[in-house]
mmCIF file of C-alpha atoms in Angstrom:
data_model
loop_
_atom_site.group_PDB
_atom_site.id
_atom_site.type_symbol
_atom_site.label_atom_id
_atom_site.label_comp_id
_atom_site.label_asym_id
_atom_site.label_seq_id
_atom_site.Cartn_x
_atom_site.Cartn_y
_atom_site.Cartn_z
ATOM 1 C CA MET A 142 -3.140 -4.472 -20.675
ATOM 2 C CA PRO A 143 -1.752 -6.877 -17.952
ATOM 3 C CA MET A 144 1.456 -8.211 -18.940
ATOM 4 C CA PHE A 145 1.955 -12.056 -19.061
ATOM 5 C CA ARG A 146 5.068 -13.933 -19.636
ATOM 6 C CA SER A 147 5.425 -17.267 -21.799
ATOM 7 C CA ALA A 148 3.474 -20.318 -20.908
ATOM 8 C CA ALA A 149 6.965 -22.149 -20.876
ATOM 9 C CA ARG A 150 8.201 -19.708 -18.252
ATOM 10 C CA LEU A 151 5.088 -20.201 -16.221
ATOM 11 C CA ALA A 152 4.997 -23.780 -16.246
ATOM 12 C CA ALA A 153 8.782 -24.162 -15.519
ATOM 13 C CA ALA A 154 8.196 -21.622 -12.703
ATOM 14 C CA ALA A 155 4.918 -23.437 -11.229
ATOM 15 C CA SER A 156 7.176 -26.679 -11.145
ATOM 16 C CA THR A 157 9.801 -24.927 -9.122
ATOM 17 C CA LEU A 158 7.287 -23.268 -6.844
ATOM 18 C CA ALA A 159 5.451 -26.807 -6.134
ATOM 19 C CA LEU A 160 8.811 -28.146 -4.869
ATOM 20 C CA LEU A 161 9.437 -25.324 -2.704
ATOM 21 C CA ALA A 162 5.962 -25.416 -1.319
ATOM 22 C CA ALA A 163 6.060 -28.971 -0.305
ATOM 23 C CA CYS A 164 8.592 -27.883 2.335
ATOM 24 C CA ALA A 165 6.820 -24.433 3.143
ATOM 25 C CA THR A 166 7.998 -24.656 6.566
ATOM 26 C CA HIS A 167 11.740 -24.639 5.635
ATOM 27 C CA GLU A 168 12.385 -20.959 4.027
ATOM 28 C CA VAL A 169 14.774 -20.926 0.920
ATOM 29 C CA ASP A 170 17.181 -18.363 0.326
ATOM 30 C CA PHE A 171 16.928 -16.465 -3.047
ATOM 31 C CA GLN A 172 19.840 -14.695 -4.275
ATOM 32 C CA GLY A 173 18.515 -12.390 -7.406
ATOM 33 C CA GLU A 174 20.927 -12.022 -10.357
ATOM 34 C CA GLY A 175 21.674 -8.401 -10.825
ATOM 35 C CA GLU A 176 18.392 -7.662 -9.151
ATOM 36 C CA GLY A 177 19.179 -7.219 -5.612
ATOM 37 C CA PHE A 178 19.465 -9.481 -2.644
ATOM 38 C CA VAL A 179 16.275 -11.487 -1.958
ATOM 39 C CA GLY A 180 16.173 -12.928 1.781
ATOM 40 C CA GLU A 181 14.608 -16.192 3.167
ATOM 41 C CA GLY A 182 10.847 -16.512 2.914
ATOM 42 C CA ALA A 183 7.994 -18.648 1.462
ATOM 43 C CA PRO A 184 7.838 -18.513 -2.177
ATOM 44 C CA VAL A 185 4.732 -17.080 -3.877
ATOM 45 C CA MET A 186 4.223 -15.790 -7.446
ATOM 46 C CA ALA A 187 2.432 -12.420 -8.802
ATOM 47 C CA VAL A 188 -0.597 -13.313 -10.983
ATOM 48 C CA LEU A 189 -0.255 -10.039 -13.146
ATOM 49 C CA GLU A 190 1.363 -6.713 -13.454
ATOM 50 C CA THR A 191 0.750 -3.225 -14.565
ATOM 51 C CA PRO A 192 2.489 -1.892 -17.445
ATOM 52 C CA SER A 193 5.809 0.164 -16.401
ATOM 53 C CA VAL A 194 5.407 3.641 -14.926
ATOM 54 C CA GLY A 195 6.153 6.684 -17.274
ATOM 55 C CA THR A 196 9.048 8.001 -15.799
ATOM 56 C CA VAL A 197 12.467 6.381 -17.196
ATOM 57 C CA GLY A 198 15.523 5.948 -15.466
ATOM 58 C CA ASP A 199 14.334 7.019 -11.896
ATOM 59 C CA ASP A 200 13.180 5.720 -8.704
ATOM 60 C CA ALA A 201 9.711 6.574 -9.597
ATOM 61 C CA ALA A 202 6.835 4.048 -8.813
ATOM 62 C CA ASP A 203 6.241 4.087 -4.837
ATOM 63 C CA ASP A 204 2.895 3.218 -3.231
ATOM 64 C CA PRO A 205 -0.297 1.683 -4.413
ATOM 65 C CA ALA A 206 -3.939 1.590 -2.895
ATOM 66 C CA VAL A 207 -6.633 -0.923 -3.657
ATOM 67 C CA TRP A 208 -10.416 -0.573 -3.998
ATOM 68 C CA ALA A 209 -12.972 -3.034 -4.767
ATOM 69 C CA SER A 210 -16.783 -2.088 -5.239
ATOM 70 C CA ALA A 211 -19.966 -4.106 -4.492
ATOM 71 C CA THR A 212 -20.921 -3.428 -8.257
ATOM 72 C CA PRO A 213 -19.069 -2.578 -11.217
ATOM 73 C CA VAL A 214 -18.217 1.413 -11.632
ATOM 74 C CA THR A 215 -17.110 3.208 -14.482
ATOM 75 C CA VAL A 216 -13.691 4.720 -14.911
ATOM 76 C CA MET A 217 -13.115 7.077 -17.869
ATOM 77 C CA GLY A 218 -15.647 5.290 -19.977
ATOM 78 C CA GLN A 219 -14.661 1.673 -18.893
ATOM 79 C CA SER A 220 -16.543 -0.660 -16.482
ATOM 80 C CA THR A 221 -14.586 -2.167 -13.742
ATOM 81 C CA PRO A 222 -15.101 -4.083 -10.334
ATOM 82 C CA GLY A 223 -12.835 -1.732 -8.615
ATOM 83 C CA PHE A 224 -9.139 -0.136 -9.135
ATOM 84 C CA VAL A 225 -5.673 0.276 -7.881
ATOM 85 C CA ALA A 226 -4.329 3.797 -7.519
ATOM 86 C CA GLY A 227 -0.333 3.919 -7.786
ATOM 87 C CA THR A 228 1.668 6.963 -7.623
ATOM 88 C CA ASP A 229 4.692 7.717 -9.801
ATOM 89 C CA LYS A 230 6.442 9.780 -7.403
ATOM 90 C CA LYS A 231 8.242 12.076 -10.182
ATOM 91 C CA SER A 232 5.093 12.895 -11.973
ATOM 92 C CA GLY A 233 1.600 11.915 -10.790
ATOM 93 C CA LEU A 234 -0.962 9.413 -9.939
ATOM 94 C CA TYR A 235 -2.186 6.241 -12.082
ATOM 95 C CA ILE A 236 -5.593 4.512 -11.784
ATOM 96 C CA TYR A 237 -5.189 0.905 -12.764
ATOM 97 C CA GLY A 238 -8.136 -1.706 -13.247
ATOM 98 C CA LEU A 239 -8.041 -4.894 -11.356
ATOM 99 C CA ASP A 240 -6.644 -6.516 -14.763
ATOM 100 C CA GLY A 241 -3.609 -4.188 -14.621
ATOM 101 C CA GLN A 242 -4.597 -1.969 -17.531
ATOM 102 C CA ILE A 243 -4.089 1.855 -17.004
ATOM 103 C CA LEU A 244 -7.575 3.407 -16.912
ATOM 104 C CA GLN A 245 -6.359 6.936 -15.984
ATOM 105 C CA PHE A 246 -3.196 8.757 -15.420
ATOM 106 C CA MET A 247 -3.168 12.315 -13.429
ATOM 107 C CA PRO A 248 -0.054 14.345 -13.894
ATOM 108 C CA GLU A 249 -0.353 15.582 -10.369
ATOM 109 C CA GLY A 250 3.343 16.151 -9.374
ATOM 110 C CA LEU A 251 5.345 14.675 -6.848
ATOM 111 C CA LEU A 252 2.749 12.358 -5.118
ATOM 112 C CA ASN A 253 4.528 9.814 -2.820
ATOM 113 C CA ASN A 254 2.071 7.671 -0.770
ATOM 114 C CA VAL A 255 -1.578 7.061 -1.586
ATOM 115 C CA ASP A 256 -4.541 5.629 0.147
ATOM 116 C CA LEU A 257 -8.205 5.603 0.047
ATOM 117 C CA VAL A 258 -11.455 5.590 2.232
ATOM 118 C CA GLU A 259 -15.178 5.533 1.831
ATOM 119 C CA GLY A 260 -17.732 6.938 3.997
ATOM 120 C CA LEU A 261 -17.459 10.709 2.886
ATOM 121 C CA THR A 262 -20.562 12.576 1.430
ATOM 122 C CA VAL A 263 -19.738 15.528 -0.535
ATOM 123 C CA GLY A 264 -22.355 17.686 -2.200
ATOM 124 C CA GLY A 265 -25.058 14.929 -1.189
ATOM 125 C CA LYS A 266 -23.400 12.129 -2.849
ATOM 126 C CA PRO A 267 -21.210 9.411 -1.244
ATOM 127 C CA GLN A 268 -17.716 9.750 -2.349
ATOM 128 C CA LEU A 269 -14.400 7.685 -2.514
ATOM 129 C CA VAL A 270 -11.883 9.787 -1.021
ATOM 130 C CA LEU A 271 -8.180 9.405 -2.092
ATOM 131 C CA GLY A 272 -5.162 11.147 -0.501
ATOM 132 C CA ALA A 273 -1.288 11.319 -1.353
ATOM 133 C CA SER A 274 1.455 12.910 0.396
ATOM 134 C CA ASP A 275 2.760 15.789 -1.817
ATOM 135 C CA ARG A 276 6.164 16.747 -2.458
ATOM 136 C CA THR A 277 5.540 19.222 -5.010
ATOM 137 C CA PRO A 278 7.453 22.548 -4.057
ATOM 138 C CA GLY A 279 4.548 25.144 -3.277
ATOM 139 C CA LYS A 280 2.231 22.283 -2.677
ATOM 140 C CA THR A 281 3.754 20.264 0.083
ATOM 141 C CA GLY A 282 1.041 18.471 2.218
ATOM 142 C CA VAL A 283 -1.730 16.319 1.480
ATOM 143 C CA ALA A 284 -3.287 16.130 -1.955
ATOM 144 C CA LEU A 285 -6.867 15.104 -2.024
ATOM 145 C CA TYR A 286 -9.156 13.520 -4.727
ATOM 146 C CA LEU A 287 -12.481 12.169 -5.241
ATOM 147 C CA PHE A 288 -14.344 9.510 -7.284
ATOM 148 C CA ASP A 289 -18.063 9.218 -7.551
ATOM 149 C CA PRO A 290 -18.906 5.479 -7.520
ATOM 150 C CA ALA A 291 -22.296 6.324 -9.231
ATOM 151 C CA GLY A 292 -20.758 8.344 -12.048
ATOM 152 C CA THR A 293 -20.985 7.356 -15.817
ATOM 153 C CA GLY A 294 -19.043 8.373 -19.100
ATOM 154 C CA ASP A 295 -15.871 10.058 -18.601
ATOM 155 C CA ASN A 296 -16.256 9.592 -14.811
ATOM 156 C CA GLY A 297 -12.848 9.539 -13.192
ATOM 157 C CA VAL A 298 -10.746 10.380 -10.248
ATOM 158 C CA ARG A 299 -10.884 14.273 -9.827
ATOM 159 C CA TYR A 300 -8.566 16.697 -7.790
ATOM 160 C CA TRP A 301 -10.722 17.972 -4.813
ATOM 161 C CA GLY A 302 -8.329 20.223 -2.726
ATOM 162 C CA SER A 303 -5.502 19.767 -0.044
ATOM 163 C CA ILE A 304 -4.157 19.541 3.250
ATOM 164 C CA LYS A 305 -1.718 22.179 4.063
ATOM 165 C CA THR A 306 0.858 21.156 6.659
ATOM 166 C CA ASP A 307 4.424 22.318 8.152
ATOM 167 C CA VAL A 308 5.918 19.338 7.016
ATOM 168 C CA ILE A 309 8.950 20.026 4.714
ATOM 169 C CA GLU A 310 8.821 16.805 2.753
ATOM 170 C CA PRO A 311 5.704 14.696 3.202
ATOM 171 C CA TYR A 312 6.157 10.962 2.922
ATOM 172 C CA GLY A 313 4.072 8.436 4.222
ATOM 173 C CA PHE A 314 0.233 8.684 4.159
ATOM 174 C CA CYS A 315 -2.576 6.556 5.141
ATOM 175 C CA PHE A 316 -6.367 6.850 6.048
ATOM 176 C CA GLY A 317 -8.365 5.290 9.025
ATOM 177 C CA LYS A 318 -12.077 5.552 10.284
ATOM 178 C CA ARG A 319 -12.557 5.978 14.038
ATOM 179 C CA GLY A 320 -16.521 5.817 14.464
ATOM 180 C CA ASP A 321 -17.809 8.163 11.876
ATOM 181 C CA ASP A 322 -14.734 10.482 11.608
ATOM 182 C CA ILE A 323 -12.440 9.879 8.634
ATOM 183 C CA HIS A 324 -8.861 10.264 9.949
ATOM 184 C CA ALA A 325 -5.729 11.244 7.353
ATOM 185 C CA ILE A 326 -2.513 10.458 8.910
ATOM 186 C CA LEU A 327 0.797 12.223 7.395
ATOM 187 C CA VAL A 328 4.023 10.912 7.912
ATOM 188 C CA GLY A 329 6.994 13.281 7.230
ATOM 189 C CA HIS A 330 10.586 12.367 5.788
ATOM 190 C CA GLU A 331 12.137 13.384 9.077
ATOM 191 C CA GLY A 332 9.763 11.342 11.261
ATOM 192 C CA GLU A 333 6.916 14.059 11.960
ATOM 193 C CA LEU A 334 3.357 12.554 12.575
ATOM 194 C CA ARG A 335 0.385 14.810 11.757
ATOM 195 C CA GLN A 336 -3.276 13.566 12.082
ATOM 196 C CA PHE A 337 -6.451 15.458 10.707
ATOM 197 C CA VAL A 338 -10.087 14.734 10.911
ATOM 198 C CA LEU A 339 -11.305 15.288 7.155
ATOM 199 C CA THR A 340 -14.896 16.624 6.571
ATOM 200 C CA ALA A 341 -16.592 18.761 3.718
ATOM 201 C CA ASP A 342 -17.913 22.133 4.228
ATOM 202 C CA ALA A 343 -21.393 23.148 2.702
ATOM 203 C CA ALA A 344 -19.846 24.168 -0.314
ATOM 204 C CA GLY A 345 -18.348 20.797 -0.799
ATOM 205 C CA ALA A 346 -14.662 21.925 -0.294
ATOM 206 C CA PRO A 347 -12.369 19.759 1.857
ATOM 207 C CA VAL A 348 -11.910 20.751 5.626
ATOM 208 C CA ALA A 349 -9.213 19.345 7.589
ATOM 209 C CA ARG A 350 -8.830 19.605 11.551
ATOM 210 C CA GLU A 351 -5.317 18.723 12.951
ATOM 211 C CA VAL A 352 -5.710 16.479 15.907
ATOM 212 C CA ARG A 353 -2.419 15.269 16.738
ATOM 213 C CA ARG A 354 1.242 16.086 16.261
ATOM 214 C CA ALA A 355 4.233 13.808 17.267
ATOM 215 C CA GLU A 356 7.624 12.965 16.512
ATOM 216 C CA ILE A 357 8.445 9.348 15.564
ATOM 217 C CA GLY A 358 12.253 9.971 15.860
ATOM 218 C CA SER A 359 13.926 9.628 12.443
ATOM 219 C CA ILE A 360 13.004 8.918 8.768
ATOM 220 C CA SER A 361 9.700 7.204 8.491
ATOM 221 C CA GLU A 362 7.440 6.526 5.730
ATOM 222 C CA GLY A 363 4.639 3.354 5.752
ATOM 223 C CA CYS A 364 1.639 3.571 7.912
ATOM 224 C CA ALA A 365 -1.485 1.458 8.052
ATOM 225 C CA VAL A 366 -4.560 1.706 10.206
ATOM 226 C CA ASP A 367 -6.458 -1.461 11.866
ATOM 227 C CA GLU A 368 -9.630 0.178 12.773
ATOM 228 C CA ALA A 369 -11.063 -2.874 14.898
ATOM 229 C CA THR A 370 -8.215 -2.675 17.507
ATOM 230 C CA ASN A 371 -7.830 1.201 17.185
ATOM 231 C CA ALA A 372 -4.301 1.018 16.139
ATOM 232 C CA LEU A 373 -2.127 2.726 13.967
ATOM 233 C CA TYR A 374 1.053 1.206 12.778
ATOM 234 C CA ILE A 375 4.232 3.210 11.325
ATOM 235 C CA ALA A 376 7.420 1.991 9.968
ATOM 236 C CA GLU A 377 10.388 3.967 10.915
ATOM 237 C CA GLU A 378 12.693 2.804 8.482
ATOM 238 C CA ASN A 379 15.985 2.067 10.353
ATOM 239 C CA VAL A 380 14.384 1.269 13.492
ATOM 240 C CA GLY A 381 11.376 -0.880 13.267
ATOM 241 C CA VAL A 382 7.668 -0.961 13.246
ATOM 242 C CA TRP A 383 5.672 0.783 15.935
ATOM 243 C CA ARG A 384 2.048 0.246 16.936
ATOM 244 C CA TYR A 385 0.310 3.876 18.159
ATOM 245 C CA GLY A 386 -3.250 4.230 19.270
ATOM 246 C CA LEU A 387 -5.558 5.371 16.395
ATOM 247 C CA ASP A 388 -7.073 7.531 18.980
ATOM 248 C CA PRO A 389 -5.326 11.133 18.856
ATOM 249 C CA ALA A 390 -5.585 11.494 22.364
ATOM 250 C CA SER A 391 -3.034 8.787 22.958
ATOM 251 C CA GLY A 392 -0.409 11.099 21.809
ATOM 252 C CA ALA A 393 3.020 9.672 21.240
ATOM 253 C CA ALA A 394 2.570 6.779 23.378
ATOM 254 C CA ARG A 395 3.573 3.726 21.326
ATOM 255 C CA THR A 396 4.814 -0.006 21.460
ATOM 256 C CA LEU A 397 7.678 -1.331 19.270
ATOM 257 C CA VAL A 398 6.037 -4.391 17.278
ATOM 258 C CA GLN A 399 9.174 -5.367 15.508
ATOM 259 C CA PRO A 400 12.618 -3.873 15.676
ATOM 260 C CA ILE A 401 14.903 -4.299 12.608
ATOM 261 C CA ALA A 402 16.398 -7.622 12.928
ATOM 262 C CA PRO A 403 17.923 -10.036 10.343
ATOM 263 C CA GLY A 404 15.738 -12.512 9.038
ATOM 264 C CA VAL A 405 12.681 -10.710 9.998
ATOM 265 C CA LEU A 406 12.787 -7.090 9.078
ATOM 266 C CA VAL A 407 15.644 -5.445 7.406
ATOM 267 C CA ALA A 408 16.260 -1.733 6.689
ATOM 268 C CA ASP A 409 14.456 -0.057 5.075
ATOM 269 C CA ALA A 410 11.450 -1.051 6.827
ATOM 270 C CA GLU A 411 9.006 0.604 4.108
ATOM 271 C CA GLY A 412 5.314 -0.066 3.340
ATOM 272 C CA LEU A 413 2.837 -1.383 5.581
ATOM 273 C CA THR A 414 -0.796 -2.696 5.099
ATOM 274 C CA THR A 415 -3.424 -4.457 6.609
ATOM 275 C CA ILE A 416 -5.978 -7.366 5.368
ATOM 276 C CA ASN A 417 -9.159 -9.306 6.874
ATOM 277 C CA ASP A 418 -9.443 -12.937 6.531
ATOM 278 C CA GLY A 419 -12.570 -13.890 8.024
ATOM 279 C CA ASP A 420 -12.284 -13.290 11.735
ATOM 280 C CA ARG A 421 -8.412 -12.979 11.428
ATOM 281 C CA ARG A 422 -6.733 -9.732 10.476
ATOM 282 C CA TYR A 423 -2.914 -9.368 9.310
ATOM 283 C CA LEU A 424 -0.242 -6.709 9.238
ATOM 284 C CA ILE A 425 1.683 -7.046 6.117
ATOM 285 C CA GLY A 426 5.203 -5.098 5.841
ATOM 286 C CA SER A 427 7.809 -4.542 3.325
ATOM 287 C CA SER A 428 11.099 -5.333 4.441
ATOM 288 C CA GLN A 429 13.223 -3.657 1.461
ATOM 289 C CA GLY A 430 16.678 -4.460 2.826
ATOM 290 C CA ASP A 431 16.166 -8.128 1.590
ATOM 291 C CA SER A 432 13.118 -8.033 -0.642
ATOM 292 C CA THR A 433 10.881 -10.105 1.736
ATOM 293 C CA PHE A 434 7.514 -9.271 3.046
ATOM 294 C CA PRO A 435 7.017 -10.089 6.911
ATOM 295 C CA VAL A 436 3.544 -10.803 8.164
ATOM 296 C CA TRP A 437 1.925 -10.214 11.705
ATOM 297 C CA ARG A 438 -1.323 -11.304 12.929
ATOM 298 C CA ILE A 439 -2.823 -8.461 14.614
ATOM 299 C CA ASP A 440 -6.455 -9.462 15.936
ATOM 300 C CA GLY A 441 -5.153 -10.460 19.320
ATOM 301 C CA ALA A 442 -3.991 -8.620 22.398
ATOM 302 C CA THR A 443 -0.436 -8.448 20.956
ATOM 303 C CA PRO A 444 0.740 -8.739 17.239
ATOM 304 C CA GLU A 445 2.107 -12.332 16.510
ATOM 305 C CA TYR A 446 4.632 -12.769 13.957
ATOM 306 C CA LYS A 447 3.853 -15.322 11.290
ATOM 307 C CA GLY A 448 6.659 -15.746 8.950
ATOM 308 C CA ARG A 449 7.573 -13.943 5.773
ATOM 309 C CA PHE A 450 7.003 -14.521 1.835
ATOM 310 C CA VAL A 451 8.940 -13.552 -1.370
ATOM 311 C CA VAL A 452 7.636 -13.051 -4.737
ATOM 312 C CA VAL A 453 9.458 -15.065 -7.143
ATOM 313 C CA ASP A 454 9.516 -15.376 -11.083
ATOM 314 C CA GLY A 455 6.372 -17.039 -12.458
ATOM 315 C CA ALA A 456 3.785 -15.595 -14.814
ATOM 316 C CA VAL A 457 5.397 -12.335 -14.310
ATOM 317 C CA ASP A 458 9.019 -11.485 -12.891
ATOM 318 C CA GLY A 459 9.747 -11.536 -8.920
ATOM 319 C CA VAL A 460 9.775 -8.596 -6.874
ATOM 320 C CA THR A 461 12.976 -6.902 -5.318
ATOM 321 C CA GLY A 462 13.266 -3.619 -3.170
ATOM 322 C CA THR A 463 9.752 -3.058 -2.612
ATOM 323 C CA ASP A 464 8.611 0.309 -1.451
ATOM 324 C CA GLY A 465 5.020 0.777 -0.912
ATOM 325 C CA LEU A 466 2.229 -2.084 -0.851
ATOM 326 C CA ALA A 467 -1.590 -2.355 -0.323
ATOM 327 C CA ALA A 468 -4.070 -5.115 0.320
ATOM 328 C CA ALA A 469 -7.995 -5.182 -0.138
ATOM 329 C CA SER A 470 -10.127 -7.911 1.560
ATOM 330 C CA GLY A 471 -12.726 -10.235 0.462
ATOM 331 C CA VAL A 472 -13.933 -10.176 -3.099
ATOM 332 C CA VAL A 473 -11.962 -7.991 -5.300
ATOM 333 C CA GLY A 474 -12.670 -8.374 -8.703
ATOM 334 C CA PRO A 475 -11.330 -11.728 -10.176
ATOM 335 C CA PHE A 476 -9.739 -12.265 -6.704
ATOM 336 C CA PRO A 477 -12.223 -13.854 -4.496
ATOM 337 C CA GLU A 478 -10.614 -13.637 -1.150
ATOM 338 C CA GLY A 479 -8.418 -10.666 -1.389
ATOM 339 C CA LEU A 480 -5.743 -9.009 -3.323
ATOM 340 C CA VAL A 481 -2.078 -7.628 -2.159
ATOM 341 C CA VAL A 482 -0.327 -5.024 -4.654
ATOM 342 C CA VAL A 483 3.378 -4.438 -4.455
ATOM 343 C CA GLN A 484 5.809 -2.412 -5.916
ATOM 344 C CA ASP A 485 8.659 -3.601 -7.713
ATOM 345 C CA ASP A 486 12.039 -1.694 -7.815
ATOM 346 C CA VAL A 487 13.683 -3.853 -10.666
ATOM 347 C CA ASN A 488 11.218 -4.734 -13.353
ATOM 348 C CA ASP A 489 12.413 -7.344 -16.010
ATOM 349 C CA THR A 490 11.355 -5.074 -18.892
ATOM 350 C CA GLY A 491 11.090 -1.297 -18.719
ATOM 351 C CA THR A 492 10.649 0.774 -15.520
ATOM 352 C CA GLN A 493 9.324 0.022 -12.186
ATOM 353 C CA ASN A 494 5.586 -1.014 -11.698
ATOM 354 C CA PHE A 495 3.154 -2.721 -9.594
ATOM 355 C CA LYS A 496 2.594 -6.530 -9.185
ATOM 356 C CA TYR A 497 -0.725 -8.058 -8.133
ATOM 357 C CA ILE A 498 -0.771 -11.271 -5.840
ATOM 358 C CA ASP A 499 -3.862 -13.463 -4.711
ATOM 359 C CA TRP A 500 -4.090 -13.268 -1.119
ATOM 360 C CA ARG A 501 -4.879 -17.143 -1.199
ATOM 361 C CA ASP A 502 -1.394 -17.795 -2.533
ATOM 362 C CA ILE A 503 0.321 -16.091 0.409
ATOM 363 C CA ARG A 504 -2.086 -17.742 3.080
ATOM 364 C CA THR A 505 -1.169 -21.120 1.689
ATOM 365 C CA ALA A 506 2.593 -20.323 1.316
ATOM 366 C CA LEU A 507 2.523 -19.259 5.075
ATOM 367 C CA GLY A 508 0.229 -21.875 6.316
ATOM 368 C CA LEU A 509 -2.013 -19.052 7.855
#
C-alpha cells in the first residue's frame, strides 16, 4: 500500500513549505541530517511512495518508467489506470500501481534502467513494450517485455526476448519514436551509445536492427527522447547533459546543453526525463551530487534553464541522491496534469524506494 506519514508531520511540513513557497524565487539551502547534502532549489513534496525494494543493504532501486492508460487495465487481477515500472538492479523489475502498491515483481536479474513505449503490434495485438538494460552475466544487452492493455485475469508484464549487444556493462536505456519506427537506445557504462530499430517478426519475436553506434566519452547513464524536436538527451555523469539528434544519420554530432556546474548540475549527472505541459515541453535531470532536479524548457530552438527543485519532507520523507527518474504527461490516474517519479537513495525507513510527485507542484514551485 502507499506509505503515508502522520497527519501532524504533514501539517508541519505543509506549513514550512508554504513559508518557503512565499519566496519561491529565493532558493533555500537544505542540509539533510545524515541523509546526504541537499543543495539549493525550490521545495516540493512527494505525494506518496512505494514500499522499499526487496534488496536489503545495497544500492538497489535505480530507475522508473511511467505509463498511463486512457481506460483502466488489468495487472495480475487488479484494475489500474496505469502503472510505474521500477528496477531493483540487484534482483529484477517491480510493477507498481499509481497508488504505490506493488502489482507484480519479476525476478529478472540485474536490470538497471527501464523505459516503455506504445505503438508496436505483436501477433496482431497492440502491445506496450518495456525495455531494460540488463547486466546479468550471460544476458548482457536489453531485456524486453510486453504488456497487453486488453488482457484480463492474471494479465501482467511478461518476458518477450532481448537485444544482444557488444556493450560489456549496459547502463542507461530509453525508447523513442521517429515516425512509425520505435528506437531503442542503450548507453554503456563506459560511454558506448548503441541505437536500434525494434520490430516484431511474423512469429511475434523481437527483431532489433542496429542503426547507430558512437562513443559518448566517459561513464554515462541517463537518456531521454523529445520526439517533437527529434532530440536525444544523454547525461555524461562527470561532464554534463548532451543533446544528440534522434536521427541515427546524425552520428556522433552533439551539443552540450549543460556542463557540470555548481548550483545547476553537480556530478554525478544521472537520470533524465521529459514531460509535456500543454504546448510546453520540459527536460528534468537528476543532479545526484547535491540531490536536486534541474529543469530545462526544450520546445524552443535552444534548451532554456528554468531552475531547480528539491523534494523535502512532507506526507513522505524527502529525496536525496536520486539516480533515475521518469515522468508522464496529462492525466495519469489521480494526477490530472502529470506525474514525476524519482528514486530515493536514502529512505527514512527500510531500503531505497520510489517517490511520486504531482507535476502541478513542480510547476508552481518553479513558476513555470
